[in-house]
CSV table of C-alpha atoms and ligand atoms in Angstrom, one decimal:
chain,number,residue,atom,x,y,z
H,20,UNK,CA,-49.9,238.3,-5.4
H,21,UNK,CA,-48.2,234.9,-5.8
H,22,UNK,CA,-47.9,232.6,-2.8
H,23,UNK,CA,-45.5,229.6,-2.6
H,24,UNK,CA,-46.9,226.8,-0.6
H,25,UNK,CA,-44.4,224.3,0.9
H,26,UNK,CA,-45.2,220.9,2.5
H,27,UNK,CA,-42.0,219.3,3.7
H,28,UNK,CA,-41.8,215.6,4.8
H,29,UNK,CA,-38.7,213.9,6.2
H,30,UNK,CA,-37.4,213.0,2.7
H,31,UNK,CA,-39.8,215.0,0.5
H,32,UNK,CA,-40.9,218.5,-0.4
H,33,UNK,CA,-44.2,219.2,-2.2
H,34,UNK,CA,-44.8,222.7,-3.5
H,35,UNK,CA,-47.3,224.8,-5.3
H,36,UNK,CA,-47.1,228.3,-6.6
H,37,UNK,CA,-50.5,229.9,-6.6
H,38,UNK,CA,-51.6,233.2,-8.2
H,39,UNK,CA,-54.0,234.5,-5.5
H,40,UNK,CA,-55.5,237.0,-7.9
H,41,UNK,CA,-57.5,234.1,-9.4
H,42,UNK,CA,-56.4,231.3,-7.1
H,43,UNK,CA,-54.9,229.5,-10.1
H,44,UNK,CA,-52.0,227.0,-9.6
H,45,UNK,CA,-49.1,228.3,-11.8
H,46,UNK,CA,-46.9,225.3,-11.0
H,47,UNK,CA,-46.7,222.4,-8.6
H,48,UNK,CA,-44.1,219.7,-8.0
H,49,UNK,CA,-42.4,217.3,-5.7
H,50,UNK,CA,-38.8,216.6,-4.6
H,51,UNK,CA,-38.5,213.0,-3.6
H,52,UNK,CA,-35.8,211.0,-1.8
H,53,UNK,CA,-34.1,214.1,-0.3
H,54,UNK,CA,-31.0,212.9,1.5
H,55,UNK,CA,-31.3,209.4,-0.1
H,56,UNK,CA,-29.7,208.1,-3.3
H,57,UNK,CA,-31.8,208.6,-6.5
H,58,UNK,CA,-33.4,211.9,-5.5
H,59,UNK,CA,-35.7,213.4,-8.2
H,60,UNK,CA,-37.6,216.7,-8.9
H,61,UNK,CA,-40.9,216.6,-10.8
H,62,UNK,CA,-42.1,220.0,-11.8
H,63,UNK,CA,-45.5,220.6,-13.4
H,64,UNK,CA,-45.8,224.1,-14.8
H,65,UNK,CA,-49.3,225.2,-16.0
H,66,UNK,CA,-49.7,225.0,-19.8
H,67,UNK,CA,-46.1,223.7,-20.2
H,68,UNK,CA,-44.6,220.2,-20.4
H,69,UNK,CA,-43.8,218.3,-17.2
H,70,UNK,CA,-40.1,218.6,-16.3
H,71,UNK,CA,-38.3,215.8,-14.4
H,72,UNK,CA,-34.7,215.7,-13.3
H,73,UNK,CA,-32.8,213.2,-11.2
H,74,UNK,CA,-30.3,215.2,-9.3
H,75,UNK,CA,-28.5,214.9,-6.0
H,76,UNK,CA,-30.4,216.5,-3.1
H,77,UNK,CA,-28.4,215.9,0.0
H,78,UNK,CA,-30.7,218.1,2.1
H,79,UNK,CA,-33.9,220.3,2.0
H,80,UNK,CA,-31.7,223.4,1.4
H,81,UNK,CA,-30.6,222.0,-1.9
H,82,UNK,CA,-34.2,221.0,-2.7
H,83,UNK,CA,-35.5,224.5,-2.1
H,84,UNK,CA,-32.9,226.0,-4.4
H,85,UNK,CA,-33.8,223.5,-7.1
H,86,UNK,CA,-37.5,224.4,-6.7
H,87,UNK,CA,-36.6,228.1,-7.1
H,88,UNK,CA,-34.5,227.3,-10.2
H,89,UNK,CA,-37.4,225.3,-11.7
H,90,UNK,CA,-39.9,228.2,-11.0
H,91,UNK,CA,-37.5,230.7,-12.6
H,92,UNK,CA,-36.3,228.5,-15.5
H,93,UNK,CA,-36.6,230.1,-19.0
H,94,UNK,CA,-38.2,227.0,-20.5
H,95,UNK,CA,-40.1,225.3,-17.6
H,96,UNK,CA,-40.5,228.3,-15.3
H,97,UNK,CA,-43.6,230.4,-14.5
H,98,UNK,CA,-42.1,233.5,-13.0
H,99,UNK,CA,-39.3,235.8,-14.1
H,100,UNK,CA,-38.0,236.9,-10.7
H,101,UNK,CA,-38.0,235.6,-7.1
H,102,UNK,CA,-39.6,239.0,-6.2
H,103,UNK,CA,-42.8,237.9,-7.7
H,104,UNK,CA,-43.3,235.5,-4.8
H,105,UNK,CA,-45.1,237.5,-2.2
H,106,UNK,CA,-44.8,235.1,0.7
H,107,UNK,CA,-44.3,231.4,1.5
H,108,UNK,CA,-46.9,229.3,3.4
H,109,UNK,CA,-45.6,226.2,5.2
H,110,UNK,CA,-47.7,223.3,6.3
H,111,UNK,CA,-46.7,222.5,9.9
H,112,UNK,CA,-48.1,219.4,11.7
H,113,UNK,CA,-48.0,220.3,15.4
H,114,UNK,CA,-48.3,223.6,17.2
H,115,UNK,CA,-48.8,222.1,20.6
H,116,UNK,CA,-51.0,223.8,23.3
H,117,UNK,CA,-49.8,227.3,22.5
H,118,UNK,CA,-50.5,227.9,18.9
H,119,UNK,CA,-54.2,228.3,17.9
H,120,UNK,CA,-53.9,229.8,14.5
H,121,UNK,CA,-51.6,230.4,11.5
H,122,UNK,CA,-48.8,232.8,12.2
H,123,UNK,CA,-45.8,234.6,10.7
H,124,UNK,CA,-42.7,232.6,11.4
H,125,UNK,CA,-40.3,234.3,13.9
H,126,UNK,CA,-37.8,232.8,16.4
H,127,UNK,CA,-40.6,232.1,19.0
H,128,UNK,CA,-42.7,230.2,16.4
H,129,UNK,CA,-39.7,228.2,15.4
H,130,UNK,CA,-39.1,227.4,19.1
H,131,UNK,CA,-42.6,226.2,19.5
H,132,UNK,CA,-42.3,224.0,16.4
H,133,UNK,CA,-39.1,222.6,17.9
H,134,UNK,CA,-40.7,222.0,21.3
H,135,UNK,CA,-43.3,219.9,19.5
H,136,UNK,CA,-40.8,217.5,17.9
H,137,UNK,CA,-41.9,214.9,20.5
H,138,UNK,CA,-45.5,215.3,19.5
H,139,UNK,CA,-44.9,215.2,15.8
H,140,UNK,CA,-41.6,213.3,15.5
H,141,UNK,CA,-42.0,212.5,11.8
H,142,UNK,CA,-43.2,215.8,10.6
H,143,UNK,CA,-42.2,218.7,12.8
H,144,UNK,CA,-38.5,218.4,12.3
H,145,UNK,CA,-39.0,218.2,8.5
H,146,UNK,CA,-41.4,221.2,8.6
H,147,UNK,CA,-38.8,223.3,10.5
H,148,UNK,CA,-36.0,222.3,8.1
H,149,UNK,CA,-38.2,223.4,5.2
H,150,UNK,CA,-38.8,226.8,6.9
H,151,UNK,CA,-35.2,227.3,7.6
H,152,UNK,CA,-34.2,226.3,4.1
H,153,UNK,CA,-36.6,228.9,2.7
H,154,UNK,CA,-35.3,231.6,5.0
H,155,UNK,CA,-31.8,230.9,3.8
H,156,UNK,CA,-32.7,230.6,0.1
H,157,UNK,CA,-35.0,233.7,0.1
H,158,UNK,CA,-33.8,236.0,2.8
H,159,UNK,CA,-36.3,238.7,3.9
H,160,UNK,CA,-39.3,236.8,2.4
H,161,UNK,CA,-42.3,236.4,4.7
H,162,UNK,CA,-42.8,232.8,5.9
H,163,UNK,CA,-46.1,231.8,7.4
H,164,UNK,CA,-46.7,228.6,9.4
H,165,UNK,CA,-50.1,227.0,9.0
H,166,UNK,CA,-50.7,224.3,11.6
H,167,UNK,CA,-52.6,221.1,11.1
H,168,UNK,CA,-53.6,221.3,14.8
H,169,UNK,CA,-55.1,224.8,14.7
H,170,UNK,CA,-58.6,223.8,13.8
H,171,UNK,CA,-58.7,221.4,16.8
H,172,UNK,CA,-57.8,224.2,19.1
H,173,UNK,CA,-61.4,225.4,18.7
H,174,UNK,CA,-62.5,222.5,20.9
H,175,UNK,CA,-63.6,223.0,24.5
H,176,UNK,CA,-62.0,221.2,27.4
H,177,UNK,CA,-64.9,218.7,27.6
H,178,UNK,CA,-63.9,217.6,24.1
H,179,UNK,CA,-60.2,217.8,24.1
H,180,UNK,CA,-59.3,216.6,27.6
H,181,UNK,CA,-58.5,212.9,28.2
H,182,UNK,CA,-59.8,211.7,31.6
H,183,UNK,CA,-56.3,211.3,33.0
H,184,UNK,CA,-54.5,213.2,35.9
H,185,UNK,CA,-54.0,216.9,35.2
H,186,UNK,CA,-50.2,216.5,35.5
H,187,UNK,CA,-50.0,214.9,32.1
H,188,UNK,CA,-51.9,217.8,30.5
H,189,UNK,CA,-50.2,220.5,32.4
H,190,UNK,CA,-46.6,219.2,32.0
H,191,UNK,CA,-46.6,217.4,28.7
H,192,UNK,CA,-49.6,218.8,26.8
H,193,UNK,CA,-51.4,215.4,26.7
H,194,UNK,CA,-54.8,216.3,25.1
H,195,UNK,CA,-56.7,215.8,22.0
H,196,UNK,CA,-55.4,218.1,19.2
H,197,UNK,CA,-56.9,216.7,16.0
H,198,UNK,CA,-55.2,216.7,12.6
H,199,UNK,CA,-56.1,217.3,9.0
H,200,UNK,CA,-57.1,220.6,10.5
H,201,UNK,CA,-56.4,222.7,7.4
H,202,UNK,CA,-58.7,220.4,5.4
H,203,UNK,CA,-61.5,220.3,8.0
H,204,UNK,CA,-61.4,224.1,8.3
H,205,UNK,CA,-61.4,224.6,4.5
H,206,UNK,CA,-64.1,222.1,3.8
H,207,UNK,CA,-66.4,223.1,6.6
H,208,UNK,CA,-66.3,226.8,5.5
H,209,UNK,CA,-66.8,225.8,1.9
H,210,UNK,CA,-69.8,223.7,2.9
H,211,UNK,CA,-71.4,226.7,4.6
H,212,UNK,CA,-70.9,228.7,1.4
H,213,UNK,CA,-71.8,226.0,-1.1
H,214,UNK,CA,-74.8,224.7,0.9
H,215,UNK,CA,-76.0,228.1,1.9
H,216,UNK,CA,-75.9,227.5,5.6
H,217,UNK,CA,-75.8,230.1,8.4
H,218,UNK,CA,-72.2,231.4,8.4
H,219,UNK,CA,-72.3,231.6,12.3
H,220,UNK,CA,-74.5,228.7,13.2
H,221,UNK,CA,-74.1,226.2,10.3
H,222,UNK,CA,-73.5,222.7,11.8
H,223,UNK,CA,-71.3,220.5,9.6
H,224,UNK,CA,-69.9,217.0,9.9
H,225,UNK,CA,-66.9,216.6,7.6
H,226,UNK,CA,-65.5,213.1,6.8
H,227,UNK,CA,-61.9,213.5,5.6
H,228,UNK,CA,-61.3,210.0,4.2
H,229,UNK,CA,-57.9,209.7,2.7
H,230,UNK,CA,-55.1,207.3,3.6
H,231,UNK,CA,-55.3,208.9,7.0
H,232,UNK,CA,-58.9,209.6,7.9
H,233,UNK,CA,-60.7,211.8,10.4
H,234,UNK,CA,-64.1,213.2,11.0
H,235,UNK,CA,-65.0,216.6,12.5
H,236,UNK,CA,-68.0,218.4,13.9
H,237,UNK,CA,-68.1,222.2,13.6
H,238,UNK,CA,-70.4,225.1,14.1
H,239,UNK,CA,-69.9,228.1,11.9
H,240,UNK,CA,-66.5,226.6,10.8
H,241,UNK,CA,-65.3,226.3,14.4
H,242,UNK,CA,-64.3,222.9,15.6
H,243,UNK,CA,-66.5,221.3,18.3
H,244,UNK,CA,-65.0,217.9,18.1
H,245,UNK,CA,-62.7,215.9,15.9
H,246,UNK,CA,-61.7,212.2,15.9
H,247,UNK,CA,-57.9,212.3,15.9
H,248,UNK,CA,-56.2,212.9,19.3
H,249,UNK,CA,-52.8,213.5,20.7
H,250,UNK,CA,-51.5,211.9,17.5
H,251,UNK,CA,-53.2,210.9,14.2
H,252,UNK,CA,-53.7,207.4,15.6
H,253,UNK,CA,-57.0,208.0,17.3
H,254,UNK,CA,-60.4,207.7,15.7
H,255,UNK,CA,-61.4,206.1,12.5
H,256,UNK,CA,-60.1,202.9,10.9
H,257,UNK,CA,-57.6,204.2,8.3
H,258,UNK,CA,-55.4,202.8,5.5
H,259,UNK,CA,-52.8,201.4,7.8
H,260,UNK,CA,-53.7,202.9,11.2
H,261,UNK,CA,-56.0,201.0,13.6
H,262,UNK,CA,-57.8,204.1,14.9
H,263,UNK,CA,-59.4,203.7,18.4
H,264,UNK,CA,-58.2,200.7,20.4
H,265,UNK,CA,-58.2,200.0,24.1
H,266,UNK,CA,-54.9,201.5,25.4
H,267,UNK,CA,-54.2,198.3,27.2
H,268,UNK,CA,-53.8,196.6,23.8
H,269,UNK,CA,-50.4,198.3,23.6
H,270,UNK,CA,-49.3,196.8,26.9
H,271,UNK,CA,-50.7,193.4,26.1
H,272,UNK,CA,-49.1,193.1,22.6
H,273,UNK,CA,-45.8,194.5,23.9
H,274,UNK,CA,-45.6,191.9,26.7
H,275,UNK,CA,-46.8,189.0,24.5
H,276,UNK,CA,-44.3,189.8,21.7
H,277,UNK,CA,-41.5,190.9,24.0
H,278,UNK,CA,-41.0,193.9,21.9
H,279,UNK,CA,-40.9,197.6,22.7
H,280,UNK,CA,-43.8,200.1,23.0
H,281,UNK,CA,-42.4,201.8,19.9
H,282,UNK,CA,-42.6,198.5,18.0
H,283,UNK,CA,-46.2,198.0,19.0
H,284,UNK,CA,-47.1,201.6,18.0
H,285,UNK,CA,-45.4,201.1,14.7
H,286,UNK,CA,-47.7,198.1,14.1
H,287,UNK,CA,-50.8,200.2,15.1
H,288,UNK,CA,-49.7,203.0,12.8
H,289,UNK,CA,-48.3,201.2,9.8
H,290,UNK,CA,-49.5,197.6,9.7
H,291,UNK,CA,-53.1,197.8,10.9
H,292,UNK,CA,-56.3,199.5,9.6
H,293,UNK,CA,-57.7,198.4,6.3
H,294,UNK,CA,-54.4,196.8,5.3
H,295,UNK,CA,-54.6,194.4,8.2
H,296,UNK,CA,-58.4,193.8,8.3
H,297,UNK,CA,-58.7,193.2,4.5
H,298,UNK,CA,-55.5,191.3,4.1
H,299,UNK,CA,-55.5,192.9,0.6
H,300,UNK,CA,-54.2,196.5,0.7
H,301,UNK,CA,-54.6,199.8,2.3
H,302,UNK,CA,-55.8,201.3,-0.9
H,303,UNK,CA,-59.6,201.4,-1.3
H,304,UNK,CA,-59.4,200.7,-5.1
H,305,UNK,CA,-57.8,197.3,-4.4
H,306,UNK,CA,-60.3,196.6,-1.5
H,307,UNK,CA,-63.3,197.5,-3.7
H,308,UNK,CA,-62.0,195.3,-6.5
H,309,UNK,CA,-61.5,192.4,-4.0
H,310,UNK,CA,-65.1,192.9,-2.8
H,311,UNK,CA,-66.4,192.7,-6.3
H,312,UNK,CA,-64.4,189.4,-6.7
H,313,UNK,CA,-66.2,188.0,-3.7
H,314,UNK,CA,-63.4,188.4,-1.1
H,315,UNK,CA,-65.1,188.1,2.3
H,316,UNK,CA,-62.3,189.5,4.4
H,317,UNK,CA,-62.2,192.6,2.2
H,318,UNK,CA,-66.0,192.9,2.6
H,319,UNK,CA,-65.7,192.6,6.4
H,320,UNK,CA,-63.0,195.3,6.4
H,321,UNK,CA,-65.2,197.6,4.5
H,322,UNK,CA,-68.1,197.0,6.9
H,323,UNK,CA,-65.9,197.6,9.9
H,324,UNK,CA,-64.6,200.9,8.3
H,325,UNK,CA,-68.2,202.1,7.8
H,326,UNK,CA,-69.3,200.9,11.2
H,327,UNK,CA,-66.6,203.0,12.9
H,328,UNK,CA,-67.3,206.0,10.7
H,329,UNK,CA,-71.1,206.0,11.3
H,330,UNK,CA,-70.4,205.6,15.1
H,331,UNK,CA,-68.6,208.9,15.0
H,332,UNK,CA,-71.2,210.5,12.7
H,333,UNK,CA,-73.9,209.5,15.1
H,334,UNK,CA,-72.0,210.9,18.1
H,335,UNK,CA,-71.3,214.1,16.3
H,336,UNK,CA,-74.9,214.5,15.1
H,337,UNK,CA,-75.8,214.3,18.8
H,338,UNK,CA,-73.1,216.6,20.0
H,339,UNK,CA,-74.3,219.2,17.4
H,340,UNK,CA,-77.9,218.6,18.4
H,341,UNK,CA,-78.6,217.9,14.8
H,342,UNK,CA,-76.1,218.5,12.0
H,343,UNK,CA,-77.2,220.6,8.9
H,344,UNK,CA,-74.8,218.9,6.6
H,345,UNK,CA,-72.6,215.8,6.1
H,346,UNK,CA,-69.7,216.3,3.8
H,347,UNK,CA,-67.3,213.8,2.2
H,348,UNK,CA,-63.8,214.8,1.2
H,349,UNK,CA,-60.2,213.5,0.4
H,350,UNK,CA,-59.3,210.5,-1.7
H,351,UNK,CA,-62.0,208.0,-0.6
H,352,UNK,CA,-64.5,210.7,0.3
H,353,UNK,CA,-64.2,212.3,-3.1
H,354,UNK,CA,-63.9,209.1,-5.2
H,355,UNK,CA,-65.6,206.3,-3.3
H,356,UNK,CA,-69.3,205.9,-4.0
H,357,UNK,CA,-69.4,202.6,-2.2
H,358,UNK,CA,-68.3,204.1,1.2
H,359,UNK,CA,-70.7,207.1,0.7
H,360,UNK,CA,-73.6,204.8,-0.1
H,361,UNK,CA,-73.0,202.5,2.8
H,362,UNK,CA,-72.7,205.4,5.3
H,363,UNK,CA,-75.9,207.1,4.0
H,364,UNK,CA,-77.8,203.8,4.2
H,365,UNK,CA,-77.2,203.7,7.9
H,366,UNK,CA,-78.5,207.3,8.2
H,367,UNK,CA,-81.8,206.6,6.4
H,368,UNK,CA,-83.6,206.2,9.7
H,369,UNK,CA,-82.8,209.8,10.4
H,370,UNK,CA,-84.4,210.8,7.1
H,371,UNK,CA,-81.2,211.2,5.2
H,372,UNK,CA,-81.7,210.4,1.5
H,373,UNK,CA,-79.2,210.6,-1.4
H,374,UNK,CA,-79.6,210.3,-5.1
H,375,UNK,CA,-77.7,207.1,-5.9
H,376,UNK,CA,-77.2,208.1,-9.6
H,377,UNK,CA,-75.4,211.3,-8.5
H,378,UNK,CA,-73.4,209.4,-5.9
H,379,UNK,CA,-72.2,206.9,-8.5
H,380,UNK,CA,-71.1,209.7,-10.8
H,381,UNK,CA,-69.4,211.8,-8.2
H,382,UNK,CA,-65.6,211.7,-8.6
H,383,UNK,CA,-63.4,214.5,-7.4
H,384,UNK,CA,-66.0,217.2,-7.9
H,385,UNK,CA,-68.2,219.4,-5.7
H,386,UNK,CA,-71.7,218.0,-5.8
H,387,UNK,CA,-74.8,217.8,-3.6
H,388,UNK,CA,-75.9,214.2,-3.2
H,389,UNK,CA,-78.9,214.6,-1.0
H,390,UNK,CA,-82.4,214.8,-2.4
H,391,UNK,CA,-84.7,217.8,-1.8
H,392,UNK,CA,-86.6,215.9,0.9
H,393,UNK,CA,-83.5,214.7,2.8
H,394,UNK,CA,-83.4,215.7,6.5
H,395,UNK,CA,-79.7,216.6,6.2
H,396,UNK,CA,-77.7,217.9,3.2
H,397,UNK,CA,-75.1,215.5,2.0
H,398,UNK,CA,-72.4,216.7,-0.3
H,399,UNK,CA,-68.9,215.9,-1.7
H,400,UNK,CA,-66.6,218.9,-1.4
H,401,UNK,CA,-63.0,218.3,-2.7
H,402,UNK,CA,-60.5,219.5,-0.1
H,403,UNK,CA,-57.6,221.8,-1.1
H,404,UNK,CA,-55.1,222.1,1.7
H,405,UNK,CA,-52.6,224.0,-0.4
H,406,UNK,CA,-55.2,226.7,-1.3
H,407,UNK,CA,-56.2,227.0,2.4
H,408,UNK,CA,-52.5,227.5,3.3
H,409,UNK,CA,-52.1,230.0,0.5
H,410,UNK,CA,-55.2,232.0,1.7
H,411,UNK,CA,-54.0,232.2,5.2
H,412,UNK,CA,-50.5,233.2,4.0
H,413,UNK,CA,-52.0,235.9,1.8
H,414,UNK,CA,-54.0,237.4,4.6
H,415,UNK,CA,-50.7,238.1,6.5
H,416,UNK,CA,-48.8,239.2,3.4
H,417,UNK,CA,-51.6,241.7,2.5
H,418,UNK,CA,-51.4,243.2,6.0
H,419,UNK,CA,-47.8,244.0,5.6
H,420,UNK,CA,-47.8,245.0,2.0
I,26,ADP,P1,-53.5,211.0,1.7
I,26,ADP,O1,-53.5,212.5,1.3
I,26,ADP,O2,-54.0,210.8,3.1
I,26,ADP,O3,-52.3,210.2,1.3
I,26,ADP,P2,-55.7,210.8,-0.3
I,26,ADP,O4,-56.6,211.8,0.2
I,26,ADP,O5,-54.9,211.0,-1.5
I,26,ADP,O6,-54.7,210.3,0.9
I,26,ADP,O7,-56.5,209.4,-0.4
I,26,ADP,C1,-55.9,208.2,-0.7
I,26,ADP,C2,-57.0,207.1,-0.8
I,26,ADP,O8,-58.0,207.5,-1.7
I,26,ADP,C3,-56.5,205.7,-1.2
I,26,ADP,O9,-56.9,204.8,-0.2
I,26,ADP,C4,-57.2,205.5,-2.5
I,26,ADP,O10,-57.5,204.2,-2.7
I,26,ADP,C5,-58.4,206.3,-2.4
I,26,ADP,N1,-59.0,206.6,-3.7
I,26,ADP,C6,-58.5,207.3,-4.7
I,26,ADP,N2,-59.2,207.2,-5.8
I,26,ADP,C7,-60.2,206.3,-5.5
I,26,ADP,C8,-61.3,205.7,-6.3
I,26,ADP,N3,-61.5,206.0,-7.5
I,26,ADP,N4,-62.1,204.9,-5.6
I,26,ADP,C9,-61.9,204.6,-4.3
I,26,ADP,N5,-60.9,205.1,-3.6
I,26,ADP,C10,-60.1,205.9,-4.2
């Protein structure tokens, strides 16, 4: 069966068509600048030339139609009929307190996504628009929503509750949700398989280090704790996000600057993190290059990044009463030997040992970095959120086949 995976942002739409018989990507692509001048579709069919068109896309409905046309096109297409698409899987950011796992989209699920607009103001509205555009363009086709927050719903109250009055949890759902859930779920399960851990009891720490970054602790693939909170701002230092700060920082900056809380949060989300600390860039390639050129600010930013990360790893190692494996994933985790080496050096006192030659050569591939005598397995496992969404979607589609 072929599954279409959709990831809609406010002005973008990323898609992949995956043949689930062999989990091969038949085509993938991106619609950019939806609703803005200069919109463009880039379609990459497997085994055929890349196809790019600049065409007006006033809304997501038009973008979905163009994606379908590209998939069906005689020259650039990969399917002959829309009926070859078994179901559509949608990435959805926030499912609030109610949704704990992926589900077939119905009116109730759409209501929940809508109710969570406040919790995911940049993503949830776009996610819903994408779902509705697909419903319209392909009536009768099964749509499945896969939530970034589902994995975090595995946490117990002791991990997900903030120590604030009940009212805010009961009335507004203020709790820790965690994000990158689809990635953490995929990588922690893959770690259990790849590293031959106990499927029920395997204890894994996953470091998802991309532009956004988070770390999770899980047992048997079930989340015990994860570093992001009510929003993706909490936790690690990220490309442009500050991660953990004293909440009073918001009040202090807001008062000092005479700006609004929203302005201050915008600074913490978009102008902070590695960008602010390094003064160079939010991109680790630029930061590493600056460090090699002797830039002290960039070196301090890297040290701060690793310091925060190992603080979480240490905490999660304790919460798990000893992790079996530490796994790196996403852009920096998969391609950043410097961060991996610096993290593992901190963990040497615990008996963690990695093969530095393997570490230096590990770029975007699945590999065990730890030595035979290491106390904990250390590995790089590339994440694949689209495949995870497609697998969940397939499981529903097969039930109703
Ligand atoms: P997101 O999906 O959150 O946008 P990614 O998972 O694609 O992000 O990760 C982006 C990050 O990965 C960037 O900071 C980029 O610098 C980093 N990255 C990509 N390739 C490399 C590399 N070769 N060395 C170090 N960092 C890299």
